[in-house]
mmCIF file of C-alpha atoms in Angstrom:
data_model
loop_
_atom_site.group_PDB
_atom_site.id
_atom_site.type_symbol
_atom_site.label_atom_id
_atom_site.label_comp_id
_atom_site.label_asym_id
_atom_site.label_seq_id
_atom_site.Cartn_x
_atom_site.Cartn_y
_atom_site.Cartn_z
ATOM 1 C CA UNK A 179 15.054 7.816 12.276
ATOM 2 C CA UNK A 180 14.202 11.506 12.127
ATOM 3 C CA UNK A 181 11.387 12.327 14.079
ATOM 4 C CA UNK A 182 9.004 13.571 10.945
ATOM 5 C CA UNK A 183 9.918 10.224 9.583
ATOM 6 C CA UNK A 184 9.264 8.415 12.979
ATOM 7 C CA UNK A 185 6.027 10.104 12.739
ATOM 8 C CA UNK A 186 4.872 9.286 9.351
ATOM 9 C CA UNK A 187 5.896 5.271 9.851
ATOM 10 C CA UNK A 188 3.931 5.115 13.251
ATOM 11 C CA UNK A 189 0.724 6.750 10.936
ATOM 12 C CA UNK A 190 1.802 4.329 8.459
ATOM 13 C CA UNK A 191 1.304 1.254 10.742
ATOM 14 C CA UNK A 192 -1.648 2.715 12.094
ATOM 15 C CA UNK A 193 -3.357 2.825 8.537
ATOM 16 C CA UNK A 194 -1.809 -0.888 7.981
ATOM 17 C CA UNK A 195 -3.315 -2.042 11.021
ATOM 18 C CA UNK A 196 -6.696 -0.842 10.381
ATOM 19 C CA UNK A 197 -6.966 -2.145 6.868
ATOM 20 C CA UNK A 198 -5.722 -5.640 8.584
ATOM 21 C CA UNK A 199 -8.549 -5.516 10.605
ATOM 22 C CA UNK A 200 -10.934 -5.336 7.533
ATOM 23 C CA UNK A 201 -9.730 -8.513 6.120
ATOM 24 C CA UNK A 202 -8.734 -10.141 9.393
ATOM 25 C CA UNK A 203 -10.636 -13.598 9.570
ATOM 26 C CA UNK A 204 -11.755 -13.588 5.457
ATOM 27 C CA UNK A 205 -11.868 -16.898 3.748
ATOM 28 C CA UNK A 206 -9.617 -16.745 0.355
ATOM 29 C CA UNK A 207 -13.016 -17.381 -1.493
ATOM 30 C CA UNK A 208 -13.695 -13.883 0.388
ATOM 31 C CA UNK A 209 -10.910 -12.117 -0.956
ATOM 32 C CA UNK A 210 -11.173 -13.371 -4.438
ATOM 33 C CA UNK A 211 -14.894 -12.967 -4.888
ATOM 34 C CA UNK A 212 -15.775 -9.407 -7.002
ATOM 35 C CA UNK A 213 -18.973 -7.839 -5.973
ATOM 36 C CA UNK A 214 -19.486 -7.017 -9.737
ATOM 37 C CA UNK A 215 -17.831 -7.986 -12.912
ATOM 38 C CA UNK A 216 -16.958 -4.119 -13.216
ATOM 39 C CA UNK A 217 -15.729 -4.188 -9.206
ATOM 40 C CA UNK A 218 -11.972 -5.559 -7.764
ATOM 41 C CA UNK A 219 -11.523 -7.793 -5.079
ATOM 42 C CA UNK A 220 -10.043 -7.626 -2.399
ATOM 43 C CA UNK A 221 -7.111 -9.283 -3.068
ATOM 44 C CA UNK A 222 -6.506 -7.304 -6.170
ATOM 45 C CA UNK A 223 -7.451 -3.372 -4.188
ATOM 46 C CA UNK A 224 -4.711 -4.897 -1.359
ATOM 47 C CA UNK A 225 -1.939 -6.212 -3.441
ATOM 48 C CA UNK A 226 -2.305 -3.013 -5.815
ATOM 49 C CA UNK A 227 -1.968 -0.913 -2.899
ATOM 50 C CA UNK A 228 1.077 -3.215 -1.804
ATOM 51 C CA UNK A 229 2.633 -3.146 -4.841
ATOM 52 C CA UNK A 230 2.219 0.554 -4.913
ATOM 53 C CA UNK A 231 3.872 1.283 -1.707
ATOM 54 C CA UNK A 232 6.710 -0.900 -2.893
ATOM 55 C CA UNK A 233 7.511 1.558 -5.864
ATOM 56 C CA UNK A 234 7.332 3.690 -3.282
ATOM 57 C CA UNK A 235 9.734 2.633 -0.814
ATOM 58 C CA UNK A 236 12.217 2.032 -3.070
ATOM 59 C CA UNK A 237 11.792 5.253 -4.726
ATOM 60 C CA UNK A 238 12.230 6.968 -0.973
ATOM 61 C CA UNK A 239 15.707 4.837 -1.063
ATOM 62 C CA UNK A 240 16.959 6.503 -4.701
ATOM 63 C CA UNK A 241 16.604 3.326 -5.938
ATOM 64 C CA UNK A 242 14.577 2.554 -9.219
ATOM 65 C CA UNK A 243 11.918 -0.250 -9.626
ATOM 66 C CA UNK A 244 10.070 -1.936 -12.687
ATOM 67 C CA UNK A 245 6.336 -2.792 -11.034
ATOM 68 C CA UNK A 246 3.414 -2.714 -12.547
ATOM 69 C CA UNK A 247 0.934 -1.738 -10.163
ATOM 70 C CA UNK A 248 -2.236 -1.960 -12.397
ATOM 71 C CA UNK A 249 -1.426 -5.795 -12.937
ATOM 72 C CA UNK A 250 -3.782 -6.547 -10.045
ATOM 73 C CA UNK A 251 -6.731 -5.010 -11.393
ATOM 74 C CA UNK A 252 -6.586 -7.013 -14.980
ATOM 75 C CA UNK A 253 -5.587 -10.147 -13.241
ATOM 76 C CA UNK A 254 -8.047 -13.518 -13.811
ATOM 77 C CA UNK A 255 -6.509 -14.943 -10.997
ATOM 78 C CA UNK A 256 -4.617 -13.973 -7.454
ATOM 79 C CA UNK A 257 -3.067 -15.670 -4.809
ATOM 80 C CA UNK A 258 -3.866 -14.667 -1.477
ATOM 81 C CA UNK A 259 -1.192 -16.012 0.765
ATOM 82 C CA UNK A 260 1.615 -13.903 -1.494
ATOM 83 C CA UNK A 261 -0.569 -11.183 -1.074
ATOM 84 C CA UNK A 262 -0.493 -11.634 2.922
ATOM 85 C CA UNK A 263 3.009 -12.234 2.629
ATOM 86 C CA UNK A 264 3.310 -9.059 0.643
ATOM 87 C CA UNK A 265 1.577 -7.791 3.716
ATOM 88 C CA UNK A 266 4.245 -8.569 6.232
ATOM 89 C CA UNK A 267 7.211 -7.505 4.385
ATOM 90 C CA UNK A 268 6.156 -4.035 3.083
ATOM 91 C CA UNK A 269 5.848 -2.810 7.344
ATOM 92 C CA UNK A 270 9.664 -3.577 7.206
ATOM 93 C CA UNK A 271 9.995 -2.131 3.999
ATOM 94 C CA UNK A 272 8.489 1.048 4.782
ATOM 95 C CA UNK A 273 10.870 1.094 8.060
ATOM 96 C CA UNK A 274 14.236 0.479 5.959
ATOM 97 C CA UNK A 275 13.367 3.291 3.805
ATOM 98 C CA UNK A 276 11.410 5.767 6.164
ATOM 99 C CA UNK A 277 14.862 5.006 8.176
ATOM 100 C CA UNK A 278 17.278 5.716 5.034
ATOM 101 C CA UNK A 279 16.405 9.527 4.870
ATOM 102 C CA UNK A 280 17.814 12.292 6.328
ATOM 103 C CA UNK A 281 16.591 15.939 6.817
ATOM 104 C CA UNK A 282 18.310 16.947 3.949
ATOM 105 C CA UNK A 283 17.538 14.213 1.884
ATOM 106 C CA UNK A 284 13.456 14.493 2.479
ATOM 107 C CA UNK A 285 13.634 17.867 0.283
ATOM 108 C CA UNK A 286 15.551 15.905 -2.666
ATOM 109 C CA UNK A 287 13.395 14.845 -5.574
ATOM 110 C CA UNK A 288 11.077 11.538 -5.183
ATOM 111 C CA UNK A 289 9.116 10.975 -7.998
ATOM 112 C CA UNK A 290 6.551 12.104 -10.672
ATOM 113 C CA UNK A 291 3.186 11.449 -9.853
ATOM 114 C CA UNK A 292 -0.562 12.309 -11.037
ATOM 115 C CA UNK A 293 -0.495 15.659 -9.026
ATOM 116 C CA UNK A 294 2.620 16.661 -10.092
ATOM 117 C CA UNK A 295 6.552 15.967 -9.405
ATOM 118 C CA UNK A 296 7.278 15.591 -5.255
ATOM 119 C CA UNK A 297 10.067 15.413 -2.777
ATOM 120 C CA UNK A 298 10.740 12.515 -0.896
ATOM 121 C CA UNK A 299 8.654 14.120 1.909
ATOM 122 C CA UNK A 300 5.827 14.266 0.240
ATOM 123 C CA UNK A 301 6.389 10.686 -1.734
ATOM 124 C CA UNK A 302 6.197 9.248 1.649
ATOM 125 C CA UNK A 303 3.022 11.203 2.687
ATOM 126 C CA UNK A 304 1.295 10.369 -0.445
ATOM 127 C CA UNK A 305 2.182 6.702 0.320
ATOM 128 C CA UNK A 306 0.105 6.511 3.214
ATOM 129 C CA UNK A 307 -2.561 8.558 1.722
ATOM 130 C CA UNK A 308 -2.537 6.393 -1.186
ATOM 131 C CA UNK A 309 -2.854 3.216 0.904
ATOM 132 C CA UNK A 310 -5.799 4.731 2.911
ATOM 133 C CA UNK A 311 -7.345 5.611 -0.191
ATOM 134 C CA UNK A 312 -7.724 2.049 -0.933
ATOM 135 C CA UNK A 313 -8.111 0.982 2.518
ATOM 136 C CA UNK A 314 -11.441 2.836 1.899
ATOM 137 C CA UNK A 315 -12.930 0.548 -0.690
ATOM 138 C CA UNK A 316 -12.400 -2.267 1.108
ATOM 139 C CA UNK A 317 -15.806 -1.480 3.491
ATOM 140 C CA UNK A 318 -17.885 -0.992 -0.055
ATOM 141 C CA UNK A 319 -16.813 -4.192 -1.461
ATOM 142 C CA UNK A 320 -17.093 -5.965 1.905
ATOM 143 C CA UNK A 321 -20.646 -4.512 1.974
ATOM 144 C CA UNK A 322 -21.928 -5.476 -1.727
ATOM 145 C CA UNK A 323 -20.443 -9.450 -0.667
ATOM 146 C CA UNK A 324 -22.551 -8.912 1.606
ATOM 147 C CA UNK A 325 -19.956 -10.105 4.815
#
């Protein structure tokens, strides 16, 4: 793996680990429960991100991907040991495709994005920084459950 790539899996299994410490130990009824009507879950803030980093990964690979990663957040219902499942596979995921690049390949395009079109550099920095994005709402909703 190329060492900038090396790099940005190790921070990517650092962020990973931390958000699995958040929700280490939660009950299902834990995940599924909304703080609000207007509020996601926890199950539906980590499978989005999940599903995300998915698109992601495959996009770092040149390989194109139909998910809908919004489905989570108008879901009625969600099933928590997919979602850990989910969980498991995307670390491996993330190493097949963090693996797949070389140093030419990291300036070739990776996608169009909200901020703007990116190499695959960048698609796999914004991956992480996505996830910890939503790694950070999982302390508020924890919070307003009240756990």
């Amino acid at each position: 793996m190329v060492k900038e790539m090396s790099d940005l899996y190790d921070l990517y299994v650092k962020v990973h680990k931390t958000l699995h410490q958040m929700v280490d130990g939660l009950s299902d009824e834990q995940w599924l429960k909304k703080p609000a009507d207007n509020f996601n879950n926890i199950a539906s803030i980590v499978e989005h991100t999940l599903l995300v980093e998915r698109r992601f990964f495959a996009q770092l690979k040149g390989e194109s991907v139909d998910i809908d990663a919004r489905a989570p957040f108008v879901a009625t219902s969600w099933d928590v040991d997919k979602i850990k499942s989910m969980w498991a596979e995307n670390e491996q995921l993330a190493k097949d495709a963090f693996e797949s690049l070389s140093p030419e390949e990291l300036e070739e395009p990776g996608a169009k994005l909200g901020v703007g079109e990116v190499n695959k550099r960048q698609l796999a920095a914004y991956a992480i920084a996505h996830t910890a994005h939503h790694r950070g709402q999982i302390p508020l909703v924890k919070k307003m459950l009240g756990i």
